[in-house]
Amino acid sequence: ASQYGDMAALPAAELLRALTRDCAGFLRFYQGHAEGAKRLRRDAESLRCLLSYFRLIAPTLARLGDAPAGAELETTRLRFSGTRVSVAAAEEPAELLPVTFDDIVGNAELLAAGRRLARDIAGFDLAAGRNPKGVRNQILFALGAPGCGKTAAAHAIGRYFLSLCDKSGLPARMRVIRRTDWASAYQNQSASRLLEIFKEEVFNAPGVCGVYWPDIDTAFAARGDADVRQEEKANLATLFGILDGTIGPRNGRWFLLCDANTLRMATLSRLSQSPIRALGPVAAEDFVRLLRDIKLRGRARLLPLSEAQWRAFGERCVAEKLSGRSIDNLSGRILTEMEDFDEPDDYFTVSFEEKRKMIERLSRPVDAARIDALLTTHCRFEKDAQARAERDRFVDRVGEIRFHLSAQQAALELSKEVPEREGPPERKQPPRGGGR
């Protein structure tokens, strides 16, 4: 870096000319390289050489001088902030769900921990480059059955975090890790991509960053497989490095929310903190509030149920061991029943607000008996699906046992076919009386 020491003090125009001359010399050096394999022959090779030059020179200049104040530029693909560059197109394609803490029923422990973590990270001081609070744990792990509301809770925490940062003017983003980010058909490429995401978009983000990794147990699944691929080993090493703190700074500038349905004890022992149990709605009042006050909000006129009938509904949900996802499916069926009518001809020509008023006027009420019938149908479907899944698992297990028994039998038969040696071969004696 000593040969570039004077560049940091140059004005912008002089610096650009100096970099252009240096870059041209870099290209000429490789165009006439002594080794034929490194010599540039095609335009594509020259472009890769240019990219290598700028990747080398950028961190060097960043170390030599301070980042220009107020230097912000955003293109369709890249975002520049001082000397930092991030991928603008890497924003989450699907926005966070439009949920808040008020929309979540149950999971109070998870929401409280997520709220505290979001406030801690949102307090990062960008000017000082430090977090005034000693954030000792930047990872929040939730463990719960499918449909318990883990995803909705994580999205509510993410929205709360972004709203806090927006009020204070702190640059922030939420990054959702998807399976395509860490699973690929190429050896080691997915682990490299995973590291790139965390290093470029999270650890070196222009502001603060929150990450949500749903169903992280699918990434852990390969841990117990005997035929684990090299790619999966690299993914696991990267993942455990992020979770145990060996990869990434503990600077209070980012946080990670991750959830799983179930984990092996060997995997749980590698985590740096105990996971929070996400139970979802558990009491009768939870199910009533979730359906009546949240999922069917604003439709009380179309739900002519007494308090006793609502209480009976909630108690049945508890008895059937339903989840929040089941209530979401049930609410969709009820909404379909309410809006099952033929629209008048003028419906298709009026404004949006007029259409809403027309739907509200024509919607039909759904009474307790109909809700109970829909609930019965849903429970029957859930039980049939569970029975089919258990039957399929049983058949698969029987197939595995039969395969191992057949392999043992084949090994025994093969061992019988191999002739047993009675002993070592006899040594031939040299002829007696032979002369030299």
Coordinates of C-alpha atoms in Angstrom, one line a residue:
A1 CA 0.0 0.0 0.0
S2 CA 3.0 2.3 0.3
Q3 CA 3.1 3.0 -3.5
Y4 CA -0.5 4.3 -3.2
G5 CA 0.1 6.4 -0.1
D6 CA 0.1 9.7 -2.1
M7 CA -3.2 8.8 -3.9
A8 CA -5.4 9.4 -0.9
A9 CA -4.4 13.0 -0.7
L10 CA -5.0 13.8 -4.4
P11 CA -8.0 15.8 -5.6
A12 CA -10.8 13.8 -7.2
A13 CA -9.8 14.6 -10.8
E14 CA -6.1 13.8 -10.2
L15 CA -7.0 10.6 -8.3
L16 CA -9.1 9.5 -11.3
R17 CA -6.3 10.1 -13.7
A18 CA -3.8 8.3 -11.5
L19 CA -6.1 5.3 -11.1
T20 CA -6.6 5.2 -14.9
R21 CA -2.8 5.1 -15.5
D22 CA -2.3 2.5 -12.8
C23 CA -5.1 0.4 -14.2
A24 CA -3.7 0.6 -17.7
G25 CA -0.3 -0.5 -16.5
F26 CA -2.0 -3.4 -14.6
L27 CA -3.7 -4.6 -17.9
R28 CA -0.5 -4.2 -20.0
F29 CA 1.4 -6.3 -17.4
Y30 CA -1.0 -9.2 -17.8
Q31 CA -1.3 -8.8 -21.6
G32 CA 2.4 -9.5 -21.9
H33 CA 2.7 -11.9 -19.0
A34 CA 5.5 -14.4 -19.2
E35 CA 3.2 -17.3 -18.4
G36 CA 0.9 -18.1 -21.3
A37 CA -1.9 -19.2 -18.9
K38 CA -2.1 -15.7 -17.3
R39 CA -1.8 -13.8 -20.6
L40 CA -4.9 -11.9 -21.7
R41 CA -6.2 -12.9 -25.1
R42 CA -10.0 -12.2 -25.0
D43 CA -12.2 -9.3 -23.9
A44 CA -13.8 -11.5 -21.2
E45 CA -10.4 -12.1 -19.7
S46 CA -9.6 -8.4 -19.8
L47 CA -12.9 -7.6 -18.0
R48 CA -12.1 -10.2 -15.3
C49 CA -8.6 -8.6 -14.9
L50 CA -10.2 -5.2 -14.5
L51 CA -12.5 -6.5 -11.8
S52 CA -9.6 -8.0 -10.0
Y53 CA -7.7 -4.7 -10.1
F54 CA -10.6 -2.7 -8.6
R55 CA -11.2 -5.4 -5.9
L56 CA -7.5 -5.0 -4.9
I57 CA -7.4 -1.2 -5.1
A58 CA -10.7 -0.4 -3.3
P59 CA -9.8 -1.8 0.2
T60 CA -6.3 -0.2 -0.1
L61 CA -7.7 3.3 -0.7
A62 CA -10.3 2.7 2.0
R63 CA -7.5 2.1 4.5
L64 CA -5.4 5.0 3.4
G65 CA -8.1 7.7 3.6
D66 CA -11.4 8.6 5.2
A67 CA -14.6 7.9 3.4
P68 CA -16.0 11.0 1.6
A69 CA -18.7 12.5 3.7
G70 CA -22.2 12.4 2.2
A71 CA -21.1 10.4 -0.8
E72 CA -24.3 8.4 -1.7
L73 CA -25.2 6.9 -5.0
E74 CA -27.8 4.3 -5.9
T75 CA -28.2 2.6 -9.3
T76 CA -30.6 -0.1 -10.3
R77 CA -28.1 -2.8 -9.2
L78 CA -25.6 -1.2 -6.8
R79 CA -25.8 1.1 -3.8
F80 CA -22.7 3.2 -2.9
S81 CA -22.2 4.8 0.5
G82 CA -18.8 6.3 1.0
T83 CA -16.4 3.4 0.2
R84 CA -19.0 0.8 0.8
V85 CA -20.8 -1.0 -2.0
S86 CA -23.8 -3.2 -1.6
V87 CA -26.1 -4.9 -4.1
A88 CA -29.3 -2.9 -4.4
A89 CA -31.1 -5.7 -6.3
A90 CA -30.6 -8.0 -3.3
E91 CA -33.5 -6.4 -1.5
E92 CA -36.0 -8.9 -0.3
P93 CA -38.2 -9.6 -3.3
A94 CA -41.3 -10.3 -1.2
E95 CA -41.9 -7.7 1.5
L96 CA -42.4 -8.5 5.1
L97 CA -45.9 -9.6 6.0
P98 CA -48.1 -6.7 7.0
V99 CA -48.3 -7.8 10.6
T100 CA -47.6 -6.0 13.9
F101 CA -47.3 -7.2 17.5
D102 CA -51.1 -6.7 18.0
D103 CA -51.7 -9.3 15.3
I104 CA -49.8 -12.0 17.1
V105 CA -51.7 -14.3 19.5
G106 CA -49.5 -16.2 21.9
N107 CA -45.7 -16.4 21.7
A108 CA -45.4 -13.6 24.3
E109 CA -41.9 -14.7 25.3
L110 CA -40.7 -14.7 21.6
L111 CA -42.2 -11.3 21.0
A112 CA -40.7 -9.8 24.2
A113 CA -37.2 -11.1 23.3
G114 CA -37.5 -10.0 19.7
R115 CA -38.7 -6.5 20.7
R116 CA -35.7 -6.1 23.1
L117 CA -33.2 -7.3 20.5
A118 CA -34.7 -5.0 17.8
R119 CA -34.4 -2.0 20.2
D120 CA -30.8 -2.9 21.1
I121 CA -29.7 -3.0 17.5
A122 CA -31.7 0.1 16.5
G123 CA -29.7 2.0 19.1
F124 CA -26.5 1.6 17.2
D125 CA -24.6 4.9 16.8
L126 CA -23.5 5.2 13.2
A127 CA -21.3 8.3 13.8
A128 CA -19.4 6.6 16.6
G129 CA -19.4 3.2 14.9
R130 CA -20.4 1.6 18.1
N131 CA -23.4 0.4 20.0
P132 CA -23.7 2.1 23.4
K133 CA -25.3 -1.1 24.8
G134 CA -23.2 -4.2 25.3
V135 CA -25.3 -6.5 23.0
R136 CA -23.9 -9.9 24.1
N137 CA -26.3 -12.1 22.1
Q138 CA -27.3 -11.0 18.6
I139 CA -29.1 -14.3 17.7
L140 CA -32.6 -15.2 18.6
F141 CA -33.7 -18.9 18.1
A142 CA -37.3 -20.0 18.1
L143 CA -38.4 -23.6 18.2
G144 CA -42.0 -24.6 17.7
A145 CA -44.4 -26.9 15.8
P146 CA -45.6 -26.0 12.3
G147 CA -48.3 -23.4 12.3
C148 CA -47.5 -22.0 15.8
G149 CA -46.9 -18.5 14.4
K150 CA -43.1 -18.4 14.3
T151 CA -43.0 -16.8 10.9
A152 CA -45.6 -14.1 11.7
A153 CA -43.8 -13.2 14.9
A154 CA -40.5 -12.9 13.1
H155 CA -42.1 -10.6 10.5
A156 CA -43.7 -8.5 13.2
I157 CA -40.3 -8.1 14.9
G158 CA -38.7 -7.2 11.6
R159 CA -41.3 -4.5 10.9
Y160 CA -40.9 -3.1 14.4
F161 CA -37.2 -2.9 13.9
L162 CA -37.5 -1.1 10.6
S163 CA -40.0 1.4 12.1
L164 CA -37.7 2.2 15.0
C165 CA -34.8 2.9 12.6
D166 CA -37.0 4.9 10.2
K167 CA -38.0 7.2 13.1
S168 CA -34.4 7.9 14.0
G169 CA -33.1 8.1 10.5
L170 CA -30.8 5.1 10.8
P171 CA -30.3 3.2 7.6
A172 CA -31.7 -0.3 8.1
R173 CA -33.0 -3.3 6.2
M174 CA -34.3 -6.8 6.9
R175 CA -32.9 -9.7 4.9
V176 CA -34.8 -13.0 4.7
I177 CA -32.6 -16.0 3.9
R178 CA -34.2 -18.4 1.5
R179 CA -33.3 -21.9 0.5
T180 CA -32.0 -20.7 -2.9
D181 CA -29.4 -18.7 -0.9
W182 CA -27.7 -21.7 0.6
A183 CA -28.7 -24.7 -1.6
S184 CA -27.2 -25.1 -5.0
A185 CA -26.3 -27.8 -7.5
Y186 CA -22.6 -26.8 -7.4
Q187 CA -20.1 -27.9 -4.8
N188 CA -19.1 -25.2 -2.3
Q189 CA -20.8 -22.5 -4.3
S190 CA -23.7 -22.2 -1.9
A191 CA -21.5 -21.9 1.2
S192 CA -19.5 -19.1 -0.6
R193 CA -22.8 -17.4 -1.5
L194 CA -24.0 -17.7 2.1
L195 CA -20.8 -16.1 3.3
E196 CA -21.0 -13.4 0.7
I197 CA -24.6 -12.5 1.8
F198 CA -23.6 -12.2 5.5
K199 CA -20.3 -10.3 4.8
E200 CA -21.5 -7.9 2.2
E201 CA -25.2 -7.4 3.0
V202 CA -25.2 -7.9 6.8
F203 CA -21.8 -7.4 8.5
N204 CA -20.7 -4.6 6.1
A205 CA -24.1 -3.0 5.6
P206 CA -24.2 0.8 5.3
G207 CA -26.4 0.9 8.5
V208 CA -27.8 -1.8 10.7
C209 CA -29.3 -5.0 9.5
G210 CA -31.7 -7.7 10.7
V211 CA -31.8 -11.2 9.2
Y212 CA -34.6 -13.8 9.4
W213 CA -33.7 -17.4 8.6
P214 CA -36.9 -19.5 8.5
D215 CA -36.9 -23.3 8.9
I216 CA -33.2 -23.4 9.6
D217 CA -33.6 -27.0 10.6
T218 CA -33.6 -27.9 6.8
A219 CA -30.0 -26.7 6.7
F220 CA -29.2 -28.8 9.8
A221 CA -30.9 -31.9 8.3
A222 CA -27.7 -33.0 6.5
R223 CA -25.8 -33.1 9.8
G224 CA -27.0 -36.6 10.7
D225 CA -26.8 -38.1 7.1
A226 CA -24.2 -40.7 6.5
D227 CA -23.8 -39.7 2.8
V228 CA -23.6 -35.9 3.5
R229 CA -22.1 -34.1 0.5
Q230 CA -19.0 -31.9 0.6
E231 CA -21.3 -28.9 -0.2
E232 CA -23.5 -29.6 2.8
K233 CA -20.5 -29.9 5.1
A234 CA -19.4 -26.5 3.9
N235 CA -22.9 -25.1 4.5
L236 CA -22.9 -26.6 8.0
A237 CA -19.5 -25.2 8.9
T238 CA -20.5 -21.7 7.7
L239 CA -23.9 -21.9 9.6
F240 CA -22.3 -23.1 12.9
G241 CA -19.7 -20.4 12.5
I242 CA -22.4 -17.7 12.3
L243 CA -24.3 -19.2 15.2
D244 CA -21.4 -19.6 17.6
G245 CA -19.8 -16.3 16.8
T246 CA -16.7 -17.3 15.0
I247 CA -18.0 -15.7 11.8
G248 CA -19.1 -12.1 12.0
P249 CA -18.4 -9.3 14.4
R250 CA -20.2 -9.0 17.7
N251 CA -20.6 -5.3 17.4
G252 CA -24.3 -4.8 18.0
R253 CA -24.9 -3.8 14.5
W254 CA -26.9 -6.8 13.2
F255 CA -29.1 -9.5 14.5
L256 CA -30.3 -12.9 13.4
L257 CA -33.8 -14.4 13.9
C258 CA -34.1 -18.1 13.1
D259 CA -36.7 -20.7 13.7
A260 CA -37.1 -24.5 13.4
N261 CA -39.7 -27.1 13.8
T262 CA -37.4 -29.5 15.6
L263 CA -33.7 -30.1 16.2
R264 CA -31.5 -32.9 17.3
M265 CA -29.9 -32.7 20.7
A266 CA -26.5 -32.8 19.1
T267 CA -27.4 -29.7 17.1
L268 CA -28.9 -27.9 20.1
S269 CA -25.7 -28.4 22.1
R270 CA -23.8 -26.3 19.4
L271 CA -26.1 -23.3 19.9
S272 CA -24.8 -20.5 22.0
Q273 CA -28.2 -19.9 23.6
S274 CA -31.3 -21.9 24.6
P275 CA -34.1 -21.6 22.0
I276 CA -37.4 -20.0 22.9
R277 CA -40.4 -22.3 22.7
A278 CA -43.0 -20.9 20.4
L279 CA -46.4 -22.4 21.4
G280 CA -48.8 -20.1 19.5
P281 CA -52.4 -19.9 20.8
V282 CA -53.0 -22.3 23.7
A283 CA -56.1 -21.0 25.6
A284 CA -59.7 -20.8 24.4
E285 CA -59.5 -17.0 24.6
D286 CA -56.5 -17.1 22.2
F287 CA -58.4 -18.9 19.5
V288 CA -61.4 -16.6 19.8
R289 CA -59.3 -13.5 19.6
L290 CA -57.3 -14.8 16.6
L291 CA -60.4 -15.7 14.6
R292 CA -62.9 -13.0 15.6
D293 CA -60.7 -10.0 16.3
I294 CA -57.8 -10.5 14.0
K295 CA -58.5 -12.8 11.0
L296 CA -62.2 -11.6 10.7
R297 CA -61.6 -8.0 11.9
G298 CA -64.4 -5.6 10.9
R299 CA -66.9 -8.4 10.3
A300 CA -68.5 -8.7 13.7
R301 CA -71.9 -7.9 12.1
L302 CA -71.7 -11.0 10.0
L303 CA -70.8 -13.3 13.0
P304 CA -74.0 -13.6 15.1
L305 CA -72.4 -15.6 17.9
S306 CA -73.0 -15.2 21.6
E307 CA -70.2 -15.1 24.1
A308 CA -71.1 -18.6 25.2
Q309 CA -70.9 -19.9 21.6
W310 CA -67.5 -18.2 21.1
R311 CA -66.3 -19.8 24.3
A312 CA -67.5 -23.2 23.1
F313 CA -65.6 -22.6 19.8
G314 CA -62.4 -21.8 21.6
E315 CA -62.7 -24.8 23.9
R316 CA -63.2 -27.1 21.0
C317 CA -60.1 -25.6 19.3
V318 CA -58.1 -26.4 22.4
A319 CA -59.5 -29.9 22.6
E320 CA -58.7 -30.5 18.9
K321 CA -55.1 -29.1 19.5
L322 CA -55.4 -26.7 16.5
S323 CA -52.7 -24.3 15.5
G324 CA -52.7 -20.7 14.4
R325 CA -52.4 -22.0 10.8
S326 CA -55.6 -24.0 11.2
I327 CA -57.4 -20.9 12.3
D328 CA -56.0 -19.0 9.3
N329 CA -57.4 -21.7 7.0
L330 CA -60.7 -21.7 8.8
S331 CA -61.0 -17.9 8.5
G332 CA -60.5 -18.2 4.8
R333 CA -63.4 -20.7 4.5
I334 CA -65.6 -18.4 6.5
L335 CA -64.7 -15.4 4.4
T336 CA -65.6 -17.4 1.3
E337 CA -69.0 -18.3 2.8
M338 CA -69.6 -14.6 3.6
E339 CA -68.8 -13.4 0.1
D340 CA -70.5 -16.1 -1.8
F341 CA -72.9 -14.0 -3.9
D342 CA -73.4 -12.9 -7.5
E343 CA -72.2 -9.4 -8.1
P344 CA -74.6 -7.0 -9.8
D345 CA -73.8 -5.8 -13.2
D346 CA -72.7 -2.3 -12.0
Y347 CA -70.1 -3.9 -9.6
F348 CA -67.5 -4.0 -12.4
T349 CA -67.8 -0.3 -13.3
V350 CA -67.8 1.4 -9.9
S351 CA -64.8 2.6 -8.0
F352 CA -62.8 0.6 -5.4
E353 CA -64.5 2.1 -2.4
E354 CA -68.0 1.5 -4.0
K355 CA -67.1 -2.1 -4.6
R356 CA -66.1 -2.5 -0.9
K357 CA -69.4 -1.0 0.2
M358 CA -71.3 -3.3 -2.1
I359 CA -69.5 -6.3 -0.8
E360 CA -70.2 -5.3 2.8
R361 CA -73.9 -4.8 1.9
L362 CA -74.3 -8.1 0.1
S363 CA -72.2 -10.3 2.4
R364 CA -74.0 -13.1 4.2
P365 CA -73.7 -13.8 7.9
V366 CA -72.2 -17.1 9.1
D367 CA -73.7 -18.5 12.3
A368 CA -72.3 -20.7 15.0
A369 CA -73.7 -23.9 13.5
R370 CA -72.0 -23.2 10.2
I371 CA -68.7 -22.4 11.8
D372 CA -68.9 -25.6 13.8
A373 CA -69.6 -27.6 10.6
L374 CA -66.6 -25.9 8.9
L375 CA -64.4 -26.7 11.9
T376 CA -65.6 -30.4 11.9
T377 CA -64.6 -30.6 8.2
H378 CA -61.2 -29.1 8.8
C379 CA -60.5 -31.4 11.8
R380 CA -61.5 -34.4 9.7
F381 CA -59.2 -33.4 6.9
E382 CA -56.3 -32.7 9.3
K383 CA -56.7 -36.1 11.0
D384 CA -56.9 -37.9 7.6
A385 CA -53.8 -36.1 6.4
Q386 CA -51.9 -36.9 9.6
A387 CA -53.0 -40.6 9.3
R388 CA -51.7 -40.7 5.7
A389 CA -48.4 -39.2 6.7
E390 CA -48.0 -41.6 9.6
R391 CA -48.9 -44.5 7.3
D392 CA -46.3 -43.3 4.7
R393 CA -43.6 -43.0 7.4
F394 CA -44.5 -46.6 8.6
V395 CA -44.3 -48.0 5.0
D396 CA -40.9 -46.2 4.5
R397 CA -39.6 -47.6 7.8
V398 CA -40.7 -51.1 6.9
G399 CA -39.0 -50.8 3.5
E400 CA -35.7 -49.7 5.3
I401 CA -35.9 -52.7 7.6
R402 CA -36.6 -55.1 4.8
F403 CA -33.7 -53.7 2.8
H404 CA -31.3 -54.2 5.8
L405 CA -32.6 -57.7 6.4
S406 CA -32.1 -58.6 2.7
A407 CA -28.6 -57.2 2.8
Q408 CA -27.7 -59.3 5.8
Q409 CA -29.2 -62.4 4.2
A410 CA -27.2 -61.7 1.0
A411 CA -24.0 -61.2 3.0
L412 CA -24.5 -64.6 4.7
E413 CA -25.1 -66.4 1.5
L414 CA -22.1 -64.8 -0.1
S415 CA -19.9 -65.8 2.7
K416 CA -21.0 -69.5 2.3
E417 CA -20.1 -69.5 -1.4
V418 CA -16.5 -68.4 -0.7
P419 CA -14.3 -71.6 -0.4
E420 CA -12.6 -71.9 2.9
R421 CA -8.9 -72.6 2.9
E422 CA -7.9 -75.7 4.8
G423 CA -4.4 -74.3 5.6
P424 CA -1.4 -72.7 4.1
P425 CA -0.1 -74.2 0.8
E426 CA 2.6 -76.9 1.1
R427 CA 6.2 -75.8 0.4
K428 CA 8.0 -77.8 -2.3
Q429 CA 11.2 -79.5 -1.1
P430 CA 14.3 -79.1 -3.2
P431 CA 15.5 -82.4 -4.9
R432 CA 18.0 -84.4 -2.9
G433 CA 21.4 -85.3 -4.1
G434 CA 21.6 -82.7 -6.7
G435 CA 25.0 -81.4 -7.7
R436 CA 26.0 -77.9 -8.3

